[in-house]
Each structure stands twice: as C-alpha cells, then as structure tokens.
C-alpha cells in the first residue's frame, strides 16, 4: 500500500504514522463502510487499481503538490487526500475554504437542503471535471461517509473506455465509480457488485441516496 506523507499531523494524530492512518482509512472501505462493493474490492489492493493515498495537512501548497503528483503519475487513477489534523466540523469548513482557493479545486454549488449545507467540490483533471467525495468521523455525516479520518477522494484520470456499463455518466464527468477493474471481473460479477452496492447503500442509509449522501455532494454539514 502506497502512502505519501507530505505533512505533519495534529497532536491528536501525531503518534500515528502515515501508514497507520492510511491503513485505518482503507479498512473503512474494505469493510464496505462506504456502501460501495467496488471500493471494498479495490481497497484490498489499491495499488493494483491505481488508488493512491496521501496524508496531508489542510494547506493549499501541500494539497496542490499532492494533486500534481497524482495527476502526473501514469500509474495513479484515483487519489485519497487524508487530513488527520481536521477533527471538527469547523475544521471541515476551514478545509473547504482552503480547497476553494487551491488550484484546481473549486466549489460548484453550495445549497441549504433539509437543515444541511450541501457543498459540491470539483477539481479540473485535464479535460474532465472530477467529482470529489468527502468523508469524516462525524455522526452528523451520512453513515456511508463516516470514516476514521477526514478525507476527500476523487479520480484524476479520464474514465476507462468501458465496453459495458450499468449507468452512463454525464460526458466530461469523472468520479470514484470510474475505477478500472482491469478485466478482473466478468460481466456477471460486475452486475453482482453493482446491485450489491445499491442494496447495501440503501440498507445503510435507510433510503436511497439523497442530496446529502449522493455522489454529487462532497460534504453535507448540519446547520
């Protein structure tokens, strides 16, 4: 497992090495905490699927440096930026402010829905627009977004040239669901994981994904 440490962490996480932080975060995916069977499968061998983790401070320069590393490495298709020093909702707001002023990230929408502030963060990855998924250790987050540490995860390379797909994505948009399984899955196995993901997510949330939990929203913050 590859973990790139580009920053020191906060006092609360200072005793944890970058590798341990990464391991705990990836275990969240492996046990299907995000409700996505594909992420659970890829997290068992993230390097094989081009999924790289970076342990960072919420600093614009370091975030940009990590992004340039991820987009510049041919073997990396998906990046996770983990921020162990961000451990409060106020800290998440500060992180969002940093991201909004850090190239190539920007806020596409910021809306108030059902008592939550739903913020959609995007990144320009070449010619594509990458949807950013946010996670963190907060009870106020949708259960599928409750990970050990605050993280943003997103794709940095063009969508694979799929021959078959269950649901066509909008043109020019890339996101976590675009992991390439490199021919590891038969069509039948792919369908099984797809339906398992839909079922698992609905069971965890108690309903189908809504604006607070769907992929379009990066962070849903309680007002």
XYZ file of N, CA and C in Angstrom:
669
model
N 0.852 -1.198 0.000
C 0.000 0.000 0.000
C 0.881 1.239 0.000
N 0.569 2.157 -0.866
C 1.376 3.361 -1.013
C 0.745 4.496 -0.230
N 1.516 5.110 0.659
C 1.036 6.286 1.384
C 2.110 7.349 1.305
N 1.788 8.467 0.740
C 2.742 9.554 0.615
C 2.507 10.551 1.741
N 3.495 10.756 2.587
C 3.355 11.694 3.693
C 3.954 13.031 3.282
N 3.109 14.043 3.184
C 3.564 15.359 2.762
C 3.439 16.399 3.856
N 3.013 15.984 5.061
C 2.825 16.973 6.119
C 2.819 16.308 7.470
N 3.143 17.105 8.493
C 2.986 16.618 9.849
C 1.516 16.655 10.204
N 1.114 15.878 11.222
C -0.277 15.814 11.623
C -0.475 16.572 12.914
N -1.720 16.636 13.384
C -2.016 17.344 14.614
C -1.541 16.552 15.811
N -1.612 17.178 17.016
C -1.192 16.491 18.217
C -1.972 15.220 18.443
N -3.285 15.252 18.163
C -4.113 14.085 18.403
C -3.722 12.909 17.528
N -3.111 13.183 16.383
C -2.711 12.116 15.472
C -1.201 12.015 15.329
N -0.474 12.777 16.121
C 0.973 12.860 15.958
C 1.654 11.520 16.177
N 1.060 10.652 16.994
C 1.677 9.374 17.288
C 1.386 8.333 16.224
N 0.526 8.661 15.283
C 0.179 7.731 14.213
C 1.034 8.006 12.982
N 1.687 6.982 12.490
C 2.455 7.124 11.263
C 1.497 7.242 10.085
N 1.988 7.810 8.987
C 1.150 7.956 7.793
C 0.619 6.603 7.348
N 1.435 5.558 7.447
C 0.999 4.226 7.017
C -0.149 3.708 7.874
N -0.122 4.003 9.173
C -1.193 3.547 10.053
C -2.485 4.321 9.781
N -2.356 5.617 9.543
C -3.523 6.419 9.204
C -4.159 5.896 7.918
N -3.327 5.645 6.931
C -3.821 5.118 5.665
C -4.483 3.760 5.847
N -3.852 2.898 6.633
C -4.406 1.562 6.851
C -5.781 1.633 7.505
N -5.920 2.471 8.507
C -7.216 2.600 9.181
C -8.276 3.160 8.234
N -7.885 4.100 7.399
C -8.840 4.676 6.462
C -9.257 3.659 5.403
N -8.305 2.890 4.898
C -8.632 1.906 3.866
C -9.446 0.749 4.423
N -9.277 0.458 5.711
C -10.089 -0.582 6.333
C -11.562 -0.187 6.317
N -11.826 1.107 6.430
C -13.199 1.609 6.321
C -13.818 1.174 4.997
N -13.063 1.286 3.914
C -13.569 0.861 2.610
C -13.653 -0.659 2.512
N -12.623 -1.350 3.004
C -12.597 -2.809 2.886
C -13.777 -3.472 3.575
N -14.217 -2.891 4.701
C -15.368 -3.478 5.399
C -16.679 -2.916 4.848
N -16.595 -2.267 3.699
C -17.753 -1.755 2.976
C -18.469 -0.655 3.743
N -17.700 0.153 4.483
C -18.291 1.258 5.221
C -18.895 2.320 4.334
N -18.403 2.430 3.089
C -18.933 3.424 2.157
C -20.131 2.898 1.387
N -20.439 1.623 1.584
C -21.573 1.027 0.893
C -21.300 0.631 -0.542
N -20.078 0.840 -1.009
C -19.723 0.553 -2.408
C -18.901 -0.725 -2.482
N -19.459 -1.745 -3.121
C -18.776 -3.025 -3.233
C -17.509 -2.917 -4.085
N -17.518 -2.012 -5.048
C -16.339 -1.826 -5.896
C -15.189 -1.226 -5.082
N -15.495 -0.212 -4.262
C -14.462 0.386 -3.416
C -13.938 -0.644 -2.422
N -14.829 -1.470 -1.886
C -14.410 -2.505 -0.940
C -13.452 -3.486 -1.601
N -13.727 -3.841 -2.844
C -12.852 -4.768 -3.567
C -11.516 -4.107 -3.904
N -11.559 -2.865 -4.384
C -10.324 -2.171 -4.766
C -9.451 -1.880 -3.561
N -10.054 -1.638 -2.392
C -9.283 -1.300 -1.195
C -8.448 -2.466 -0.692
N -8.738 -3.664 -1.149
C -7.931 -4.813 -0.758
C -6.568 -4.795 -1.447
N -6.488 -4.108 -2.568
C -5.222 -3.980 -3.295
C -5.230 -2.663 -4.068
N -5.188 -1.528 -3.349
C -5.354 -0.228 -4.012
C -4.293 0.082 -5.056
N -3.074 -0.371 -4.851
C -2.022 -0.086 -5.829
C -2.359 -0.689 -7.186
N -2.918 -1.888 -7.170
C -3.263 -2.563 -8.424
C -4.254 -1.738 -9.239
N -5.135 -1.047 -8.537
C -6.174 -0.291 -9.224
C -5.864 1.198 -9.302
N -4.622 1.558 -9.032
C -4.200 2.946 -9.201
C -4.754 3.904 -8.183
N -5.050 3.395 -6.982
C -5.646 4.217 -5.924
C -4.548 4.574 -4.923
N -4.150 5.825 -4.893
C -3.051 6.250 -4.030
C -3.551 7.162 -2.912
N -2.960 6.992 -1.727
C -3.350 7.759 -0.547
C -2.241 8.745 -0.163
N -2.666 9.942 0.242
C -1.756 10.980 0.692
C -2.221 11.477 2.061
N -1.304 11.542 3.016
C -1.618 12.082 4.344
C -1.128 13.523 4.372
N -2.052 14.464 4.550
C -1.753 15.873 4.361
C -2.216 16.731 5.522
N -1.668 17.928 5.590
C -2.232 18.994 6.410
C -3.148 19.816 5.499
N -4.130 20.518 6.059
C -5.036 21.331 5.237
C -4.365 22.611 4.765
N -3.366 22.451 3.941
C -2.531 23.552 3.475
C -2.583 23.591 1.948
N -2.852 24.747 1.394
C -3.051 24.886 -0.040
C -1.859 24.389 -0.849
N -0.655 24.758 -0.426
C 0.541 24.363 -1.159
C 0.716 22.853 -1.171
N 0.513 22.218 -0.031
C 0.671 20.767 0.053
C -0.419 20.035 -0.728
N -1.634 20.561 -0.682
C -2.725 19.941 -1.430
C -2.445 20.003 -2.925
N -2.002 21.159 -3.390
C -1.686 21.307 -4.809
C -0.531 20.398 -5.212
N 0.467 20.291 -4.333
C 1.616 19.418 -4.610
C 1.166 17.963 -4.744
N 0.290 17.535 -3.844
C -0.205 16.160 -3.898
C -1.032 15.932 -5.162
N -1.826 16.920 -5.531
C -2.632 16.780 -6.741
C -1.735 16.653 -7.971
N -0.714 17.467 -8.055
C 0.190 17.402 -9.195
C 0.911 16.057 -9.254
N 1.246 15.514 -8.077
C 1.867 14.197 -8.032
C 0.919 13.138 -8.576
N -0.348 13.190 -8.112
C -1.326 12.179 -8.517
C -1.635 12.250 -10.010
N -1.853 13.447 -10.505
C -2.228 13.579 -11.910
C -1.038 13.335 -12.830
N 0.174 13.523 -12.306
C 1.368 13.329 -13.117
C 1.882 11.909 -13.153
N 1.406 11.039 -12.262
C 1.864 9.649 -12.215
C 0.968 8.781 -13.089
N 1.507 8.153 -14.113
C 0.686 7.335 -15.005
C -0.021 6.188 -14.284
N 0.587 5.704 -13.207
C 0.002 4.555 -12.510
C -1.095 4.942 -11.533
N -1.338 6.231 -11.349
C -2.355 6.679 -10.398
C -3.599 7.144 -11.156
N -4.736 6.551 -10.817
C -6.005 6.967 -11.424
C -6.918 7.647 -10.422
N -6.738 7.315 -9.131
C -7.631 7.790 -8.077
C -6.805 8.203 -6.873
N -7.183 9.316 -6.260
C -6.417 9.832 -5.124
C -7.303 9.993 -3.903
N -6.726 9.694 -2.747
C -7.353 9.981 -1.460
C -6.441 10.931 -0.703
N -6.968 12.099 -0.366
C -6.240 13.053 0.463
C -6.811 12.948 1.877
N -6.007 12.491 2.809
C -6.449 12.248 4.178
C -5.883 13.342 5.079
N -6.754 13.930 5.901
C -6.376 15.068 6.741
C -6.600 14.719 8.219
N -5.659 14.038 8.862
C -5.861 13.616 10.250
C -5.947 14.764 11.241
N -5.421 15.934 10.889
C -5.474 17.069 11.811
C -6.824 17.778 11.783
N -7.665 17.445 10.817
C -9.001 18.034 10.749
C -9.951 17.114 11.521
N -10.320 17.503 12.719
C -11.113 16.604 13.560
C -12.367 17.245 14.142
N -12.790 18.380 13.579
C -14.044 19.021 13.975
C -14.770 19.470 12.720
N -16.080 19.733 12.845
C -16.834 20.238 11.703
C -16.351 21.627 11.308
N -15.949 22.432 12.288
C -15.360 23.735 11.958
C -14.087 23.543 11.131
N -13.335 22.502 11.471
C -12.132 22.200 10.708
C -12.457 21.805 9.281
N -13.564 21.101 9.091
C -14.001 20.743 7.741
C -14.348 22.005 6.952
N -15.020 22.945 7.589
C -15.349 24.214 6.929
C -14.066 24.933 6.510
N -13.081 24.946 7.392
C -11.799 25.580 7.070
C -11.123 24.862 5.902
N -11.208 23.522 5.900
C -10.632 22.754 4.794
C -11.330 23.104 3.485
N -12.638 23.215 3.517
C -13.391 23.586 2.315
C -12.946 24.959 1.814
N -12.748 25.886 2.730
C -12.275 27.216 2.336
C -10.897 27.143 1.687
N -10.033 26.298 2.240
C -8.699 26.133 1.649
C -8.815 25.538 0.249
N -9.632 24.491 0.110
C -9.799 23.850 -1.195
C -10.351 24.825 -2.225
N -11.265 25.689 -1.795
C -11.906 26.608 -2.738
C -10.926 27.626 -3.319
N -9.787 27.785 -2.671
C -8.779 28.733 -3.165
C -7.516 28.013 -3.637
N -7.611 26.688 -3.793
C -6.459 25.893 -4.215
C -6.690 25.332 -5.606
N -5.882 25.732 -6.553
C -5.977 25.185 -7.898
C -5.645 23.684 -7.846
N -6.442 22.829 -8.465
C -7.517 23.050 -9.431
C -8.915 22.860 -8.840
N -9.066 22.966 -7.518
C -10.354 22.734 -6.873
C -11.224 23.993 -6.903
N -12.534 23.781 -6.886
C -13.462 24.906 -6.772
C -14.810 24.385 -6.284
N -15.616 25.275 -5.734
C -16.951 24.915 -5.272
C -17.934 25.140 -6.419
N -18.583 24.073 -6.830
C -19.547 24.165 -7.933
C -20.922 24.593 -7.433
N -21.298 24.117 -6.252
C -22.592 24.519 -5.685
C -22.514 24.485 -4.165
N -23.309 25.330 -3.540
C -23.361 25.447 -2.078
C -24.807 25.779 -1.731
N -25.571 24.756 -1.283
C -27.002 24.918 -1.095
C -27.429 24.453 0.295
N -28.544 24.981 0.755
C -29.121 24.578 2.030
C -30.317 23.672 1.759
N -30.222 22.439 2.252
C -31.255 21.437 1.985
C -31.558 20.668 3.269
N -32.807 20.717 3.708
C -33.268 19.928 4.861
C -32.368 20.096 6.085
N -32.001 21.340 6.374
C -31.202 21.590 7.564
C -29.719 21.314 7.402
N -29.278 21.081 6.178
C -27.862 20.817 5.905
C -27.346 21.773 4.840
N -26.085 22.077 4.942
C -25.401 22.835 3.911
C -24.697 21.824 3.014
N -25.173 21.665 1.800
C -24.640 20.661 0.873
C -23.680 21.332 -0.106
N -22.424 20.958 0.000
C -21.366 21.610 -0.773
C -20.785 20.627 -1.782
N -20.766 21.031 -3.022
C -20.215 20.206 -4.095
C -18.880 20.787 -4.535
N -17.800 20.057 -4.280
C -16.455 20.482 -4.668
C -16.030 19.697 -5.896
N -15.416 20.353 -6.829
C -14.933 19.720 -8.053
C -13.452 20.033 -8.245
N -12.820 19.244 -9.104
C -11.429 19.504 -9.485
C -11.299 19.348 -10.994
N -10.545 20.221 -11.597
C -10.282 20.104 -13.031
C -9.124 19.135 -13.228
N -9.428 17.997 -13.824
C -8.413 16.972 -14.075
C -8.255 16.821 -15.583
N -7.326 17.567 -16.145
C -7.186 17.574 -17.596
C -8.419 18.201 -18.222
N -9.044 17.470 -19.151
C -10.248 17.957 -19.812
C -11.522 17.566 -19.072
N -11.382 16.792 -18.007
C -12.547 16.292 -17.280
C -12.767 17.065 -15.986
N -13.978 16.942 -15.488
C -14.345 17.538 -14.213
C -14.563 16.405 -13.215
N -13.768 16.411 -12.163
C -13.813 15.321 -11.193
C -14.684 15.681 -10.001
N -15.663 14.823 -9.714
C -16.493 14.992 -8.529
C -15.723 14.517 -7.311
N -15.749 15.296 -6.250
C -14.998 14.986 -5.032
C -15.946 14.403 -3.986
N -15.578 13.265 -3.421
C -16.358 12.661 -2.331
C -15.656 12.939 -1.011
N -16.427 13.405 -0.025
C -15.853 13.732 1.277
C -16.294 12.760 2.357
N -15.387 12.503 3.301
C -15.642 11.576 4.401
C -15.095 12.171 5.697
N -15.533 11.632 6.828
C -15.014 12.107 8.102
C -15.664 11.415 9.287
N -15.071 11.549 10.476
C -15.533 10.833 11.674
C -16.601 11.584 12.453
N -17.709 11.926 11.779
C -18.726 12.743 12.419
C -20.099 12.084 12.334
N -20.797 12.033 13.445
C -22.118 11.416 13.489
C -23.117 12.146 12.605
N -22.868 13.434 12.337
C -23.783 14.215 11.506
C -23.645 13.903 10.021
N -22.576 13.200 9.637
C -22.402 12.823 8.241
C -23.297 11.623 7.910
N -23.724 11.478 6.655
C -24.415 10.249 6.260
C -23.550 9.044 6.625
N -24.168 7.950 7.004
C -23.407 6.822 7.525
C -22.388 6.298 6.518
N -22.666 6.425 5.237
C -21.729 5.958 4.214
C -20.531 6.888 4.039
N -20.523 8.012 4.760
C -19.409 8.964 4.691
C -18.645 9.046 6.022
N -18.919 8.152 6.957
C -18.296 8.223 8.281
C -17.048 7.344 8.336
N -15.933 7.952 8.077
C -14.646 7.251 8.065
C -13.810 7.672 9.270
N -12.727 6.948 9.567
C -11.900 7.289 10.731
C -11.295 8.688 10.679
N -10.963 9.150 9.464
C -10.337 10.453 9.304
C -11.059 11.243 8.202
N -10.891 12.552 8.228
C -11.420 13.382 7.150
C -10.634 13.086 5.874
N -11.362 12.924 4.798
C -10.739 12.559 3.522
C -11.546 13.140 2.370
N -10.863 13.501 1.309
C -11.517 13.724 0.027
C -10.935 12.706 -0.944
N -11.805 12.065 -1.699
C -11.375 11.032 -2.642
C -11.948 11.358 -4.013
N -11.151 11.165 -5.045
C -11.581 11.578 -6.378
C -10.696 10.943 -7.446
N -11.218 10.902 -8.652
C -10.471 10.363 -9.790
C -9.666 11.480 -10.439
N -8.477 11.137 -10.942
C -7.609 12.143 -11.560
C -7.279 11.831 -13.019
N -7.779 10.718 -13.525
C -7.510 10.339 -14.915
C -8.826 10.152 -15.665
N -8.778 10.210 -17.004
C -10.008 10.039 -17.782
C -10.694 8.706 -17.470
N -11.991 8.671 -17.715
C -12.756 7.458 -17.493
C -12.236 6.340 -18.401
N -12.125 5.114 -17.888
C -11.691 3.992 -18.735
C -12.648 3.805 -19.917
N -12.165 3.249 -21.015
C -13.028 3.030 -22.190
C -13.918 1.808 -21.980
N -14.929 1.949 -21.156
C -15.818 0.832 -20.851
C -16.534 0.347 -22.117
N -16.605 -0.973 -22.248
C -17.414 -1.556 -23.323
C -18.854 -1.743 -22.856
N -19.005 -1.980 -21.546
C -20.319 -2.169 -20.956
C -20.411 -1.335 -19.686
N -21.573 -0.842 -19.384
C -21.755 -0.103 -18.135
C -23.220 -0.199 -17.732
N -23.447 -0.063 -16.418
C -24.800 -0.159 -15.879
C -25.538 1.166 -15.984
N -24.799 2.270 -15.859
C -25.408 3.593 -15.907
C -24.417 4.551 -16.524
N -24.807 5.191 -17.586
C -23.901 6.101 -18.282
C -23.716 7.386 -17.487
N -22.469 7.793 -17.287
C -22.165 9.034 -16.582
C -22.247 10.213 -17.547
N -22.490 11.407 -17.017
C -22.512 12.592 -17.892
C -21.161 12.763 -18.591
N -21.185 13.218 -19.802
C -19.949 13.454 -20.549
C -19.079 14.476 -19.821
N -17.791 14.195 -19.786
C -16.840 15.122 -19.183
C -16.757 15.041 -17.674
N -17.539 14.127 -17.045
C -17.533 13.980 -15.598
C -16.844 12.666 -15.218
N -15.961 12.732 -14.231
C -15.337 11.519 -13.702
C -15.536 11.494 -12.184
N -15.593 10.286 -11.616
C -15.767 10.170 -10.171
C -15.282 8.802 -9.702
N -15.447 8.530 -8.416
C -14.893 7.314 -7.825
C -15.396 6.046 -8.491
N -16.610 6.072 -9.008
C -17.181 4.877 -9.618
C -16.462 4.472 -10.899
N -15.538 5.296 -11.367
C -14.828 5.002 -12.610
C -13.554 4.187 -12.402
N -13.445 3.507 -11.279
C -12.309 2.607 -11.077
C -12.288 1.551 -12.176
N -11.120 1.290 -12.710
C -10.956 0.293 -13.760
C -10.532 -1.033 -13.126
N -11.358 -2.056 -13.282
C -11.032 -3.340 -12.676
C -10.202 -4.241 -13.581
N -9.645 -3.672 -14.644
C -8.574 -4.302 -15.412
C -8.930 -5.692 -15.907
N -10.176 -5.927 -16.204
C -10.586 -7.238 -16.675
C -10.682 -8.284 -15.586
N -10.585 -7.850 -14.313
C -10.654 -8.802 -13.209
C -12.063 -9.359 -13.015
N -13.067 -8.633 -13.508
C -14.446 -9.033 -13.270
C -15.139 -9.443 -14.565
N -15.874 -10.528 -14.506
C -16.749 -10.877 -15.613
C -17.944 -9.934 -15.595
N -18.699 -9.917 -16.687
C -19.872 -9.062 -16.727
C -20.870 -9.449 -15.636
N -21.004 -10.750 -15.408
C -21.923 -11.222 -14.371
C -21.456 -10.760 -12.993
N -20.132 -10.831 -12.744
C -19.594 -10.402 -11.444
C -19.740 -8.892 -11.269
N -19.544 -8.161 -12.361
C -19.713 -6.714 -12.319
C -21.150 -6.355 -11.946
N -22.110 -7.023 -12.574
C -23.513 -6.774 -12.261
C -23.834 -7.098 -10.809
N -23.246 -8.178 -10.315
C -23.472 -8.571 -8.924
C -22.986 -7.492 -7.973
N -21.771 -6.959 -8.217
C -21.235 -5.901 -7.358
C -22.072 -4.623 -7.464
N -22.531 -4.324 -8.660
C -23.336 -3.124 -8.861
C -24.616 -3.180 -8.021
N -25.336 -4.275 -8.149
C -26.594 -4.404 -7.414
C -26.346 -4.520 -5.905
N -25.224 -5.149 -5.530
C -24.881 -5.245 -4.106
C -24.606 -3.861 -3.527
N -23.979 -3.000 -4.324
C -23.679 -1.632 -3.874
C -24.963 -0.840 -3.654
N -25.879 -0.942 -4.606
C -27.149 -0.223 -4.482
C -27.920 -0.711 -3.260
N -27.952 -2.026 -3.093
C -28.696 -2.603 -1.964
C -28.052 -2.234 -0.634
N -26.728 -2.362 -0.550
C -26.009 -2.083 0.687
C -26.141 -0.610 1.081
N -26.009 0.282 0.130
C -26.110 1.710 0.417
C -27.494 2.066 0.936
N -28.527 1.542 0.290
C -29.895 1.821 0.727
C -30.157 1.253 2.121
N -29.602 0.077 2.411
C -29.783 -0.521 3.727
C -29.105 0.317 4.803
N -27.907 0.800 4.522
C -27.168 1.593 5.491
C -27.843 2.931 5.754
N -28.289 3.584 4.680
C -28.900 4.907 4.817
C -30.338 4.830 5.315
N -30.975 3.701 5.024
C -32.394 3.570 5.330
C -33.264 4.111 4.209
N -32.649 4.495 3.116
C -33.360 5.037 1.952
C -32.362 5.125 0.806
N -32.842 5.411 -0.374
C -31.933 5.618 -1.499
C -31.115 6.882 -1.260
N -29.927 6.979 -1.842
C -29.113 8.186 -1.650
C -29.895 9.444 -2.004
N -29.804 10.448 -1.123
C -30.437 11.731 -1.382
C -29.353 12.780 -1.587
N -29.743 14.030 -1.607
C -28.763 15.074 -1.903
C -27.648 15.135 -0.866
N -27.950 14.752 0.377
C -26.920 14.801 1.428
C -25.906 13.679 1.286
N -26.301 12.570 0.667
C -25.426 11.400 0.629
C -24.995 10.985 -0.769
N -25.612 11.543 -1.803
C -25.288 11.149 -3.169
C -23.924 11.672 -3.594
N -23.417 11.098 -4.689
C -22.061 11.406 -5.144
C -21.882 12.864 -5.550
N -22.964 13.543 -5.906
C -22.851 14.943 -6.330
C -22.383 15.848 -5.197
N -22.669 15.466 -3.958
C -22.325 16.298 -2.802
C -21.028 15.823 -2.160
N -20.122 16.750 -1.939
C -18.846 16.409 -1.300
C -19.032 16.319 0.199
N -19.526 17.374 0.807
C -19.783 17.397 2.252
C -21.188 17.937 2.505
N -21.919 17.275 3.404
C -23.208 17.766 3.900
C -23.010 18.125 5.354
N -23.066 19.421 5.661
C -22.780 19.909 7.003
C -24.063 20.372 7.689
N -24.304 19.923 8.925
C -25.507 20.365 9.621
C -25.433 21.860 9.918
N -26.556 22.514 9.806
C -26.582 23.958 10.072
C -26.513 24.194 11.559
